[in-house]
Short mmCIF file of N, CA and C in Angstrom, two decimals:
data_model
loop_
_atom_site.label_atom_id
_atom_site.label_comp_id
_atom_site.label_asym_id
_atom_site.label_seq_id
_atom_site.Cartn_x
_atom_site.Cartn_y
_atom_site.Cartn_z
N MET A 1 0.61 -1.22 -0.55
CA MET A 1 -0.48 -0.17 0.08
C MET A 1 1.07 1.37 0.17
N THR A 2 0.84 1.98 -0.26
CA THR A 2 1.36 3.42 -0.95
C THR A 2 0.11 4.45 -0.49
N ARG A 3 1.15 5.39 0.40
CA ARG A 3 0.30 6.53 1.22
C ARG A 3 0.55 7.44 0.33
N ALA A 4 -0.50 8.10 0.60
CA ALA A 4 -0.83 9.63 -0.46
C ALA A 4 -0.07 10.61 0.01
N ILE A 5 0.45 11.07 -0.91
CA ILE A 5 1.09 11.90 -0.34
C ILE A 5 0.78 13.78 -0.42
N LEU A 6 0.75 14.33 1.01
CA LEU A 6 0.20 15.64 1.28
C LEU A 6 1.54 16.59 1.16
N ARG A 7 0.78 17.44 0.43
CA ARG A 7 1.71 18.75 0.76
C ARG A 7 0.56 20.31 1.71
N ILE A 8 2.66 20.84 1.90
CA ILE A 8 1.94 21.73 2.85
C ILE A 8 1.68 22.96 2.40
N SER A 9 2.26 22.97 1.10
CA SER A 9 3.12 24.48 0.22
C SER A 9 3.28 24.38 -1.61
N SER A 10 3.07 25.16 -1.52
CA SER A 10 2.97 25.74 -3.16
C SER A 10 4.43 25.63 -3.29
N SER A 11 5.23 25.83 -3.18
CA SER A 11 6.42 26.74 -2.86
C SER A 11 7.53 25.03 -2.98
N PRO A 12 8.27 24.40 -4.01
CA PRO A 12 8.67 23.11 -3.22
C PRO A 12 9.66 23.45 -2.70
N ALA A 13 10.31 24.23 -2.38
CA ALA A 13 11.57 24.83 -1.45
C ALA A 13 11.08 24.94 -0.25
N MET A 14 10.40 25.05 0.42
CA MET A 14 8.64 24.97 1.53
C MET A 14 8.89 23.66 1.89
N GLU A 15 8.23 22.93 0.78
CA GLU A 15 7.62 21.94 0.90
C GLU A 15 8.88 21.74 1.81
N GLY A 16 10.20 20.94 0.66
CA GLY A 16 11.22 20.69 1.62
C GLY A 16 11.90 20.80 2.85
N GLU A 17 11.51 21.80 3.09
CA GLU A 17 11.73 22.86 4.43
C GLU A 17 11.81 21.94 5.27
N ALA A 18 10.25 22.44 4.86
CA ALA A 18 8.97 21.25 6.03
C ALA A 18 9.17 19.26 5.76
N ARG A 19 9.49 19.36 4.94
CA ARG A 19 9.66 17.09 5.32
C ARG A 19 10.85 17.56 6.37
N ASP A 20 12.48 18.21 5.96
CA ASP A 20 13.40 18.06 6.49
C ASP A 20 12.92 18.56 7.81
N LEU A 21 12.49 19.38 8.22
CA LEU A 21 12.22 19.85 9.69
C LEU A 21 10.87 18.66 10.18
N VAL A 22 10.36 17.94 9.67
CA VAL A 22 9.83 16.76 11.01
C VAL A 22 10.61 16.48 10.67
N LEU A 23 11.41 15.56 10.05
CA LEU A 23 11.94 13.73 10.31
C LEU A 23 13.49 15.00 11.19
N ARG A 24 14.15 15.99 11.03
CA ARG A 24 14.82 16.55 11.68
C ARG A 24 14.11 16.04 13.85
N VAL A 25 12.72 16.24 14.11
CA VAL A 25 11.95 17.08 14.87
C VAL A 25 11.32 15.29 15.38
N TRP A 26 11.31 14.45 14.83
CA TRP A 26 10.83 13.01 15.67
C TRP A 26 12.13 11.88 15.12
N LYS A 27 13.03 12.58 14.57
CA LYS A 27 14.20 11.49 14.57
C LYS A 27 14.62 11.51 16.55
N ALA A 28 14.39 12.89 16.77
CA ALA A 28 15.15 12.96 18.24
C ALA A 28 14.54 13.41 18.89
N GLY A 29 13.41 12.46 18.69
CA GLY A 29 12.87 11.21 20.02
C GLY A 29 11.23 12.32 20.62
N GLN A 30 11.30 13.63 19.44
CA GLN A 30 9.91 14.21 19.82
C GLN A 30 8.68 13.59 19.19
N THR A 31 7.27 14.47 19.17
CA THR A 31 6.34 13.13 18.71
C THR A 31 5.47 13.88 16.63
N SER A 32 4.72 13.56 16.85
CA SER A 32 4.39 14.54 15.47
C SER A 32 3.68 15.47 16.01
N TYR A 33 3.18 15.66 16.90
CA TYR A 33 2.19 17.32 17.14
C TYR A 33 3.79 17.89 17.44
N GLN A 34 4.80 17.99 18.67
CA GLN A 34 5.60 18.50 18.76
C GLN A 34 5.85 18.81 16.93
N ALA A 35 6.31 17.98 15.52
CA ALA A 35 6.68 18.02 14.57
C ALA A 35 5.71 19.03 14.24
N ALA A 36 4.80 19.41 14.21
CA ALA A 36 3.85 20.10 13.38
C ALA A 36 4.07 21.34 13.83
N LEU A 37 4.15 21.12 15.01
CA LEU A 37 4.34 22.68 15.33
C LEU A 37 5.73 23.52 15.26
N ALA A 38 6.82 22.60 15.11
CA ALA A 38 7.73 23.16 14.89
C ALA A 38 7.64 23.74 13.27
N VAL A 39 6.79 23.33 12.79
CA VAL A 39 6.44 23.29 11.04
C VAL A 39 5.72 24.83 11.38
N ARG A 40 4.77 24.65 11.86
CA ARG A 40 4.01 26.39 11.88
C ARG A 40 4.73 27.25 12.33
N VAL A 41 5.49 26.97 13.70
CA VAL A 41 7.16 28.24 13.72
C VAL A 41 7.58 28.17 12.87
N HIS A 42 8.44 27.61 12.31
CA HIS A 42 9.13 27.70 10.84
C HIS A 42 8.30 27.96 9.63
N PHE A 43 7.29 27.92 9.54
CA PHE A 43 5.75 29.12 8.08
C PHE A 43 5.83 30.17 8.65
N GLU A 44 5.67 30.18 10.21
CA GLU A 44 5.63 31.56 10.79
C GLU A 44 6.58 32.32 10.89
N THR A 45 7.84 32.29 11.53
CA THR A 45 9.17 32.76 11.02
C THR A 45 9.37 33.38 10.18
N LEU A 46 9.48 32.86 8.38
CA LEU A 46 9.77 32.92 7.43
C LEU A 46 8.63 33.55 6.81
N ARG A 47 6.99 33.96 7.63
CA ARG A 47 6.04 34.81 7.05
C ARG A 47 5.11 34.67 5.94
N GLU A 48 5.37 32.77 6.14
CA GLU A 48 5.09 32.22 5.02
C GLU A 48 3.53 31.86 5.97
N PRO A 49 2.70 31.61 4.47
CA PRO A 49 1.11 31.38 5.32
C PRO A 49 1.12 30.73 6.12
N ILE A 50 0.62 30.17 7.23
CA ILE A 50 0.68 29.55 8.79
C ILE A 50 -0.17 28.70 8.22
N PRO A 51 -0.31 26.80 8.37
CA PRO A 51 -1.28 26.12 7.93
C PRO A 51 -2.16 25.77 9.78
N SER A 52 -2.70 25.14 9.14
CA SER A 52 -3.61 25.52 10.35
C SER A 52 -3.25 23.51 10.84
N LEU A 53 -3.65 23.70 12.94
CA LEU A 53 -2.47 22.91 13.32
C LEU A 53 -3.00 21.35 13.17
N THR A 54 -4.17 21.32 12.47
CA THR A 54 -4.69 19.95 12.09
C THR A 54 -4.37 19.37 10.28
N ILE A 55 -4.13 20.26 9.96
CA ILE A 55 -3.29 20.65 8.42
C ILE A 55 -1.72 19.95 8.99
N ALA A 56 -1.15 20.41 9.94
CA ALA A 56 0.33 20.17 10.43
C ALA A 56 -0.08 19.28 10.87
N GLN A 57 -0.40 18.36 11.47
CA GLN A 57 -0.65 17.38 12.36
C GLN A 57 -0.57 16.70 11.64
N ALA A 58 -1.73 16.35 10.17
CA ALA A 58 -1.65 15.40 9.42
C ALA A 58 -0.20 15.17 8.22
N TYR A 59 -0.32 16.26 7.71
CA TYR A 59 0.98 16.74 7.52
C TYR A 59 2.30 16.16 7.86
N ALA A 60 2.71 16.03 9.13
CA ALA A 60 3.58 15.61 10.28
C ALA A 60 3.59 13.90 10.07
N ALA A 61 2.40 13.19 9.80
CA ALA A 61 1.61 12.35 10.37
C ALA A 61 2.39 11.45 8.58
N ASN A 62 1.91 11.90 7.87
CA ASN A 62 2.35 11.39 6.82
C ASN A 62 3.72 11.37 7.00
N VAL A 63 4.51 12.82 6.89
CA VAL A 63 5.82 12.86 6.27
C VAL A 63 6.68 11.15 6.95
N ILE A 64 6.54 11.16 8.49
CA ILE A 64 6.68 9.89 9.06
C ILE A 64 5.94 8.93 8.61
N GLY A 65 5.52 8.97 8.22
CA GLY A 65 4.78 7.38 7.41
C GLY A 65 5.44 6.68 6.99
N ARG A 66 5.67 7.81 5.81
CA ARG A 66 6.13 7.58 4.72
C ARG A 66 7.73 7.82 4.76
N HIS A 67 8.19 8.11 5.53
CA HIS A 67 9.78 8.03 5.91
C HIS A 67 9.79 6.22 6.90
N GLN A 68 8.34 5.68 7.63
CA GLN A 68 8.93 4.59 8.38
C GLN A 68 8.57 3.65 6.93
N ASP A 69 7.70 3.44 6.26
CA ASP A 69 7.57 2.67 4.73
C ASP A 69 8.94 2.57 3.68
N ALA A 70 9.61 3.26 4.10
CA ALA A 70 10.34 3.60 3.08
C ALA A 70 11.40 2.29 3.90
N LEU A 71 11.45 2.79 5.59
CA LEU A 71 12.40 2.00 5.76
C LEU A 71 11.99 0.50 5.38
N TYR A 72 11.00 -0.31 6.14
CA TYR A 72 10.25 -1.45 6.19
C TYR A 72 10.66 -1.19 4.41
N ALA A 73 10.43 -1.43 4.03
CA ALA A 73 10.56 -1.36 2.11
C ALA A 73 12.08 -2.07 2.06
N ALA A 74 12.68 -0.92 2.59
CA ALA A 74 14.26 -0.92 3.07
C ALA A 74 14.75 -2.14 3.61
N ARG A 75 14.16 -2.52 4.52
CA ARG A 75 14.76 -3.70 4.94
C ARG A 75 14.19 -4.48 5.12
N GLN A 76 12.95 -5.07 3.61
CA GLN A 76 12.03 -5.97 3.26
C GLN A 76 13.24 -6.42 2.19
N GLN A 77 13.31 -5.53 1.39
CA GLN A 77 14.58 -5.55 -0.05
C GLN A 77 15.64 -6.19 0.71
N GLU A 78 16.33 -5.96 1.33
CA GLU A 78 17.13 -6.76 2.10
C GLU A 78 17.54 -7.88 2.52
N ALA A 79 16.33 -8.61 2.95
CA ALA A 79 16.12 -9.76 3.75
C ALA A 79 15.84 -10.78 2.81
N GLN A 80 15.34 -10.00 1.83
CA GLN A 80 15.43 -10.84 0.24
C GLN A 80 16.16 -11.03 -0.75
N SER A 81 17.87 -10.02 -0.34
CA SER A 81 19.06 -10.34 -1.14
C SER A 81 19.97 -11.02 0.16
N ALA A 82 19.68 -11.60 0.57
CA ALA A 82 20.72 -11.85 2.16
C ALA A 82 20.22 -13.58 1.75
#
């Protein structure tokens, strides 16, 4: 099953920054909620339109889920090659 890709910005640069920020916050041991808050603060700092908390949470959960799916697929592929 493939997850849909959610977009939080029409700017590819902002999209990449938001995705990287979510993964950095999550990999630091924080929750997707905290990652969503970080995205909102980042957008506010850059004076971009700020996504609602609900949208930011859905975005963070989607980014984290897609990352976990990719990790799982890579492990499965390694296991099949071994």
